[in-house]
């Protein structure tokens, strides 16, 4: 006679935790999806912007101003930075801002597809779907706004590598819902941290401050929507899917930290690209900026059970988790 394999104590407690969470969800103790979406729709109606008319795209850029706060530039406080003349540092800010805006557009296009896939099977009249469509409209405006900002600064666009471009093609086509929302938060929260420091900074170009202000206001809703949905999904999804989410978000964090600044920016401002990449990797200041930017997200993911096992190790190797 065969006997069923005994569960370990940790497996038993994980199972109980999971069952209790599903029960809580069923009893409606988790925040109601429709209520959250209704609130986000009301906020969207009040605080949404059309960047084409809201921002001054006609005035020329200002001489001597930064395109990104210097402390948030990848090379800040490295030996290379200390040797760079002021003009070259300003140039680096112009190219890094274009690189981050290019990354932002890449992420938003991925996100739009994930949201379209998310609502495909849901009730079209629900507030949850109406809000997803509102968010897609926000991201359309953001991507056009970032593209205009790159053009205005006169730096080139900086696409991610061919490999990462194609890796994301697979991810955005096959990822399941919780994995999609975990990646959404990864893209939104770290850039959001930098943008919150950028828009009030008077050393920064007016157009960049305007773009980041609009983005921060509208992204706050996106972060809320993704968090609430991911929290719900992590308690109700099958165990294999929760495990897959831990792995895929850890891998996405690793790719994200590599793709964050396109190394071509260093070549374009006249620096030795390999040496610059090496110094950024070794920079304690940079590590601190990235980990501080990711902290709100990593704490949240830890709280809802995404930061476990191999997933946690991948997050560590990305350098985003202390
Ligand atoms: Fe956006
Ligand atoms: Fe967003």
GROMACS .gro file of C-alpha atoms and ligand atoms in nm:
model
  324
    1UNK     CA    1   0.000   0.000   0.000
    2UNK     CA    2   0.134   0.344  -0.086
    3UNK     CA    3   0.095   0.640   0.144
    4UNK     CA    4   0.067   1.004   0.040
    5UNK     CA    5   0.394   1.196   0.086
    6UNK     CA    6   0.398   1.388   0.415
    7UNK     CA    7   0.404   1.766   0.387
    8UNK     CA    8   0.680   1.952   0.570
    9UNK     CA    9   0.583   2.199   0.844
   10UNK     CA   10   0.661   2.497   0.618
   11UNK     CA   11   0.454   2.350   0.333
   12UNK     CA   12   0.165   2.294   0.576
   13UNK     CA   13   0.183   2.650   0.706
   14UNK     CA   14   0.205   2.787   0.350
   15UNK     CA   15  -0.102   2.583   0.256
   16UNK     CA   16  -0.295   2.711   0.558
   17UNK     CA   17  -0.189   3.068   0.486
   18UNK     CA   18  -0.307   3.027   0.128
   19UNK     CA   19  -0.643   2.874   0.228
   20UNK     CA   20  -0.711   3.147   0.482
   21UNK     CA   21  -0.629   3.412   0.224
   22UNK     CA   22  -0.863   3.257  -0.034
   23UNK     CA   23  -1.137   3.246   0.231
   24UNK     CA   24  -1.080   3.611   0.324
   25UNK     CA   25  -1.100   3.700  -0.042
   26UNK     CA   26  -1.424   3.506  -0.084
   27UNK     CA   27  -1.572   3.685   0.216
   28UNK     CA   28  -1.492   4.018   0.056
   29UNK     CA   29  -1.245   4.118   0.325
   30UNK     CA   30  -0.990   4.220   0.064
   31UNK     CA   31  -1.060   4.559  -0.090
   32UNK     CA   32  -1.334   4.531  -0.339
   33UNK     CA   33  -1.206   4.548  -0.695
   34UNK     CA   34  -1.495   4.758  -0.822
   35UNK     CA   35  -1.469   5.009  -0.538
   36UNK     CA   36  -1.099   5.062  -0.605
   37UNK     CA   37  -1.163   5.110  -0.977
   38UNK     CA   38  -1.449   5.357  -0.913
   39UNK     CA   39  -1.221   5.570  -0.693
   40UNK     CA   40  -0.945   5.561  -0.955
   41UNK     CA   41  -1.191   5.661  -1.228
   42UNK     CA   42  -1.309   5.957  -1.018
   43UNK     CA   43  -0.950   6.067  -0.961
   44UNK     CA   44  -0.872   6.028  -1.334
   45UNK     CA   45  -1.168   6.251  -1.420
   46UNK     CA   46  -1.027   6.523  -1.192
   47UNK     CA   47  -0.652   6.498  -1.249
   48UNK     CA   48  -0.564   6.402  -1.606
   49UNK     CA   49  -0.354   6.608  -1.842
   50UNK     CA   50  -0.310   6.652  -2.211
   51UNK     CA   51   0.067   6.706  -2.241
   52UNK     CA   52   0.031   6.853  -2.591
   53UNK     CA   53  -0.159   7.154  -2.455
   54UNK     CA   54  -0.051   7.149  -2.089
   55UNK     CA   55   0.324   7.190  -2.155
   56UNK     CA   56   0.520   7.460  -2.337
   57UNK     CA   57   0.684   7.279  -2.627
   58UNK     CA   58   0.771   7.600  -2.811
   59UNK     CA   59   1.018   7.780  -2.580
   60UNK     CA   60   1.378   7.676  -2.636
   61UNK     CA   61   1.563   7.459  -2.381
   62UNK     CA   62   1.754   7.656  -2.116
   63UNK     CA   63   2.132   7.690  -2.127
   64UNK     CA   64   2.319   7.542  -1.832
   65UNK     CA   65   2.027   7.342  -1.692
   66UNK     CA   66   2.026   6.969  -1.619
   67UNK     CA   67   1.804   6.724  -1.802
   68UNK     CA   68   1.804   6.497  -1.496
   69UNK     CA   69   1.921   6.574  -1.140
   70UNK     CA   70   2.297   6.504  -1.127
   71UNK     CA   71   2.271   6.282  -0.817
   72UNK     CA   72   2.040   6.049  -1.011
   73UNK     CA   73   2.282   6.006  -1.304
   74UNK     CA   74   2.447   5.666  -1.325
   75UNK     CA   75   2.806   5.795  -1.307
   76UNK     CA   76   2.752   6.048  -1.026
   77UNK     CA   77   3.032   6.042  -0.767
   78UNK     CA   78   3.245   5.785  -0.954
   79UNK     CA   79   3.615   5.855  -1.030
   80UNK     CA   80   3.510   5.916  -1.392
   81UNK     CA   81   3.250   6.174  -1.281
   82UNK     CA   82   3.510   6.363  -1.080
   83UNK     CA   83   3.728   6.395  -1.391
   84UNK     CA   84   3.445   6.511  -1.619
   85UNK     CA   85   3.414   6.884  -1.696
   86UNK     CA   86   3.080   7.043  -1.605
   87UNK     CA   87   2.973   7.066  -1.971
   88UNK     CA   88   3.026   6.693  -2.018
   89UNK     CA   89   2.822   6.617  -1.707
   90UNK     CA   90   2.535   6.826  -1.848
   91UNK     CA   91   2.566   6.635  -2.174
   92UNK     CA   92   2.547   6.307  -1.985
   93UNK     CA   93   2.225   6.427  -1.821
   94UNK     CA   94   2.077   6.508  -2.164
   95UNK     CA   95   2.157   6.160  -2.299
   96UNK     CA   96   2.059   5.971  -1.984
   97UNK     CA   97   1.723   6.150  -1.972
   98UNK     CA   98   1.666   6.040  -2.334
   99UNK     CA   99   1.770   5.686  -2.244
  100UNK     CA  100   1.528   5.673  -1.948
  101UNK     CA  101   1.248   5.819  -2.158
  102UNK     CA  102   1.315   5.553  -2.424
  103UNK     CA  103   1.301   5.284  -2.155
  104UNK     CA  104   0.977   5.440  -2.029
  105UNK     CA  105   0.816   5.417  -2.373
  106UNK     CA  106   0.931   5.056  -2.412
  107UNK     CA  107   0.773   4.969  -2.075
  108UNK     CA  108   0.452   5.153  -2.149
  109UNK     CA  109   0.402   4.979  -2.481
  110UNK     CA  110   0.450   4.644  -2.306
  111UNK     CA  111   0.210   4.750  -2.032
  112UNK     CA  112  -0.059   4.858  -2.278
  113UNK     CA  113  -0.056   4.508  -2.428
  114UNK     CA  114  -0.064   4.344  -2.083
  115UNK     CA  115  -0.367   4.556  -1.987
  116UNK     CA  116  -0.548   4.475  -2.310
  117UNK     CA  117  -0.487   4.105  -2.244
  118UNK     CA  118  -0.597   4.149  -1.880
  119UNK     CA  119  -0.941   4.286  -1.974
  120UNK     CA  120  -1.005   4.062  -2.274
  121UNK     CA  121  -1.224   3.814  -2.081
  122UNK     CA  122  -1.380   4.053  -1.833
  123UNK     CA  123  -1.712   4.234  -1.821
  124UNK     CA  124  -1.678   4.537  -2.048
  125UNK     CA  125  -1.912   4.746  -1.833
  126UNK     CA  126  -1.727   4.685  -1.505
  127UNK     CA  127  -1.540   4.975  -1.343
  128UNK     CA  128  -1.233   4.749  -1.333
  129UNK     CA  129  -1.226   4.726  -1.714
  130UNK     CA  130  -1.318   5.092  -1.763
  131UNK     CA  131  -1.027   5.191  -1.543
  132UNK     CA  132  -0.787   4.962  -1.734
  133UNK     CA  133  -0.895   5.135  -2.057
  134UNK     CA  134  -0.841   5.474  -1.888
  135UNK     CA  135  -0.492   5.366  -1.789
  136UNK     CA  136  -0.415   5.255  -2.145
  137UNK     CA  137  -0.522   5.601  -2.262
  138UNK     CA  138  -0.290   5.758  -2.000
  139UNK     CA  139   0.002   5.545  -2.122
  140UNK     CA  140  -0.067   5.643  -2.484
  141UNK     CA  141  -0.036   6.011  -2.388
  142UNK     CA  142   0.275   5.941  -2.178
  143UNK     CA  143   0.456   5.761  -2.457
  144UNK     CA  144   0.387   6.047  -2.699
  145UNK     CA  145   0.497   6.295  -2.431
  146UNK     CA  146   0.826   6.111  -2.368
  147UNK     CA  147   0.891   6.094  -2.742
  148UNK     CA  148   0.841   6.471  -2.770
  149UNK     CA  149   1.071   6.526  -2.473
  150UNK     CA  150   1.349   6.320  -2.637
  151UNK     CA  151   1.306   6.514  -2.959
  152UNK     CA  152   1.314   6.847  -2.778
  153UNK     CA  153   1.639   6.759  -2.598
  154UNK     CA  154   1.798   6.664  -2.931
  155UNK     CA  155   1.954   6.340  -2.803
  156UNK     CA  156   1.886   6.015  -2.992
  157UNK     CA  157   1.639   5.750  -2.878
  158UNK     CA  158   1.800   5.463  -2.693
  159UNK     CA  159   1.626   5.132  -2.756
  160UNK     CA  160   1.702   4.835  -2.530
  161UNK     CA  161   1.922   4.558  -2.673
  162UNK     CA  162   1.779   4.330  -2.942
  163UNK     CA  163   1.787   4.042  -2.694
  164UNK     CA  164   1.589   4.227  -2.424
  165UNK     CA  165   1.352   4.359  -2.688
  166UNK     CA  166   1.271   4.004  -2.799
  167UNK     CA  167   1.266   3.865  -2.445
  168UNK     CA  168   0.994   4.119  -2.362
  169UNK     CA  169   0.808   4.020  -2.681
  170UNK     CA  170   0.773   3.670  -2.535
  171UNK     CA  171   0.690   3.793  -2.184
  172UNK     CA  172   0.417   4.035  -2.292
  173UNK     CA  173   0.257   3.762  -2.502
  174UNK     CA  174   0.260   3.471  -2.257
  175UNK     CA  175   0.286   3.613  -1.904
  176UNK     CA  176   0.000   3.533  -1.668
  177UNK     CA  177  -0.183   3.805  -1.475
  178UNK     CA  178   0.012   3.823  -1.147
  179UNK     CA  179   0.345   3.814  -1.334
  180UNK     CA  180   0.225   4.096  -1.557
  181UNK     CA  181   0.130   4.318  -1.264
  182UNK     CA  182   0.455   4.246  -1.079
  183UNK     CA  183   0.650   4.358  -1.388
  184UNK     CA  184   0.425   4.663  -1.425
  185UNK     CA  185   0.516   4.773  -1.074
  186UNK     CA  186   0.883   4.715  -1.141
  187UNK     CA  187   0.868   4.949  -1.441
  188UNK     CA  188   0.658   5.211  -1.268
  189UNK     CA  189   0.784   5.242  -0.913
  190UNK     CA  190   1.160   5.293  -0.961
  191UNK     CA  191   1.121   5.551  -1.237
  192UNK     CA  192   0.850   5.712  -1.025
  193UNK     CA  193   1.094   5.752  -0.736
  194UNK     CA  194   1.337   5.938  -0.964
  195UNK     CA  195   1.063   6.151  -1.117
  196UNK     CA  196   0.937   6.261  -0.773
  197UNK     CA  197   1.283   6.405  -0.712
  198UNK     CA  198   1.302   6.558  -1.061
  199UNK     CA  199   0.987   6.767  -1.097
  200UNK     CA  200   1.044   6.999  -0.797
  201UNK     CA  201   1.416   7.046  -0.883
  202UNK     CA  202   1.482   7.401  -1.007
  203UNK     CA  203   1.820   7.304  -1.157
  204UNK     CA  204   1.633   7.090  -1.413
  205UNK     CA  205   1.498   7.197  -1.757
  206UNK     CA  206   1.140   7.329  -1.734
  207UNK     CA  207   1.013   7.086  -1.997
  208UNK     CA  208   1.158   6.785  -1.810
  209UNK     CA  209   1.003   6.910  -1.486
  210UNK     CA  210   0.664   6.944  -1.659
  211UNK     CA  211   0.682   6.596  -1.811
  212UNK     CA  212   0.781   6.431  -1.482
  213UNK     CA  213   0.511   6.622  -1.287
  214UNK     CA  214   0.235   6.496  -1.517
  215UNK     CA  215   0.377   6.146  -1.507
  216UNK     CA  216   0.401   6.132  -1.127
  217UNK     CA  217   0.038   6.244  -1.082
  218UNK     CA  218  -0.104   5.990  -1.329
  219UNK     CA  219   0.129   5.705  -1.235
  220UNK     CA  220   0.019   5.714  -0.870
  221UNK     CA  221  -0.316   5.568  -0.986
  222UNK     CA  222  -0.148   5.303  -1.200
  223UNK     CA  223   0.064   5.188  -0.907
  224UNK     CA  224  -0.247   5.166  -0.687
  225UNK     CA  225  -0.437   4.962  -0.949
  226UNK     CA  226  -0.148   4.721  -1.007
  227UNK     CA  227  -0.082   4.675  -0.635
  228UNK     CA  228  -0.443   4.600  -0.548
  229UNK     CA  229  -0.474   4.357  -0.836
  230UNK     CA  230  -0.146   4.181  -0.761
  231UNK     CA  231  -0.237   4.146  -0.393
  232UNK     CA  232  -0.570   3.986  -0.492
  233UNK     CA  233  -0.408   3.763  -0.752
  234UNK     CA  234  -0.136   3.633  -0.519
  235UNK     CA  235  -0.396   3.496  -0.276
  236UNK     CA  236  -0.633   3.352  -0.532
  237UNK     CA  237  -0.403   3.214  -0.803
  238UNK     CA  238  -0.290   2.850  -0.807
  239UNK     CA  239   0.038   2.777  -0.630
  240UNK     CA  240   0.228   2.714  -0.956
  241UNK     CA  241   0.133   3.060  -1.076
  242UNK     CA  242   0.247   3.226  -0.754
  243UNK     CA  243   0.578   3.041  -0.789
  244UNK     CA  244   0.608   3.146  -1.156
  245UNK     CA  245   0.543   3.508  -1.052
  246UNK     CA  246   0.830   3.491  -0.799
  247UNK     CA  247   1.062   3.366  -1.072
  248UNK     CA  248   0.948   3.593  -1.354
  249UNK     CA  249   0.952   3.910  -1.143
  250UNK     CA  250   1.302   3.826  -1.015
  251UNK     CA  251   1.422   3.771  -1.372
  252UNK     CA  252   1.250   4.092  -1.485
  253UNK     CA  253   1.429   4.281  -1.204
  254UNK     CA  254   1.762   4.143  -1.326
  255UNK     CA  255   1.693   4.248  -1.689
  256UNK     CA  256   1.558   4.585  -1.574
  257UNK     CA  257   1.872   4.670  -1.377
  258UNK     CA  258   2.094   4.585  -1.678
  259UNK     CA  259   1.877   4.766  -1.934
  260UNK     CA  260   1.812   5.070  -1.712
  261UNK     CA  261   2.066   5.299  -1.884
  262UNK     CA  262   2.174   5.216  -2.238
  263UNK     CA  263   2.561   5.213  -2.234
  264UNK     CA  264   2.561   5.385  -2.571
  265UNK     CA  265   2.504   5.712  -2.378
  266UNK     CA  266   2.863   5.693  -2.250
  267UNK     CA  267   3.005   5.659  -2.603
  268UNK     CA  268   2.788   5.948  -2.721
  269UNK     CA  269   2.921   6.187  -2.457
  270UNK     CA  270   3.280   6.090  -2.536
  271UNK     CA  271   3.349   5.843  -2.254
  272UNK     CA  272   3.502   5.496  -2.256
  273UNK     CA  273   3.189   5.283  -2.254
  274UNK     CA  274   3.335   4.972  -2.089
  275UNK     CA  275   3.508   5.168  -1.817
  276UNK     CA  276   3.191   5.371  -1.752
  277UNK     CA  277   2.979   5.055  -1.719
  278UNK     CA  278   3.239   4.907  -1.483
  279UNK     CA  279   3.243   5.218  -1.263
  280UNK     CA  280   2.862   5.236  -1.249
  281UNK     CA  281   2.855   4.871  -1.137
  282UNK     CA  282   3.101   4.944  -0.859
  283UNK     CA  283   2.942   5.269  -0.747
  284UNK     CA  284   2.809   5.261  -0.390
  285UNK     CA  285   2.611   5.579  -0.453
  286UNK     CA  286   2.439   5.423  -0.755
  287UNK     CA  287   2.355   5.107  -0.563
  288UNK     CA  288   2.199   5.316  -0.290
  289UNK     CA  289   1.992   5.523  -0.537
  290UNK     CA  290   1.859   5.209  -0.710
  291UNK     CA  291   1.787   5.027  -0.383
  292UNK     CA  292   1.617   5.330  -0.230
  293UNK     CA  293   1.410   5.367  -0.548
  294UNK     CA  294   1.309   5.001  -0.532
  295UNK     CA  295   1.248   4.986  -0.156
  296UNK     CA  296   0.877   5.071  -0.155
  297UNK     CA  297   0.824   4.802  -0.417
  298UNK     CA  298   1.045   4.533  -0.264
  299UNK     CA  299   0.880   4.585   0.079
  300UNK     CA  300   0.538   4.547  -0.081
  301UNK     CA  301   0.636   4.236  -0.280
  302UNK     CA  302   0.782   4.087   0.037
  303UNK     CA  303   0.457   4.158   0.218
  304UNK     CA  304   0.241   3.975  -0.038
  305UNK     CA  305   0.474   3.673  -0.069
  306UNK     CA  306   0.650   3.741  -0.402
  307UNK     CA  307   0.999   3.761  -0.248
  308UNK     CA  308   1.063   3.398  -0.172
  309UNK     CA  309   1.313   3.127  -0.270
  310UNK     CA  310   1.482   3.155  -0.609
  311UNK     CA  311   1.283   3.471  -0.687
  312UNK     CA  312   1.440   3.646  -0.390
  313UNK     CA  313   1.787   3.537  -0.500
  314UNK     CA  314   1.723   3.681  -0.848
  315UNK     CA  315   1.612   4.011  -0.690
  316UNK     CA  316   1.934   4.015  -0.487
  317UNK     CA  317   2.144   3.953  -0.798
  318UNK     CA  318   1.968   4.243  -0.974
  319UNK     CA  319   2.122   4.473  -0.710
  320UNK     CA  320   1.779   4.623  -0.638
  321UNK     CA  321   1.729   4.437  -0.310
  322UNK     CA  322   1.966   4.509  -0.021
  323LIG    FE1  323   0.320   5.619  -1.788
  324LIG    FE1  324   0.182   5.372  -1.583
   0.00000   0.00000   0.00000
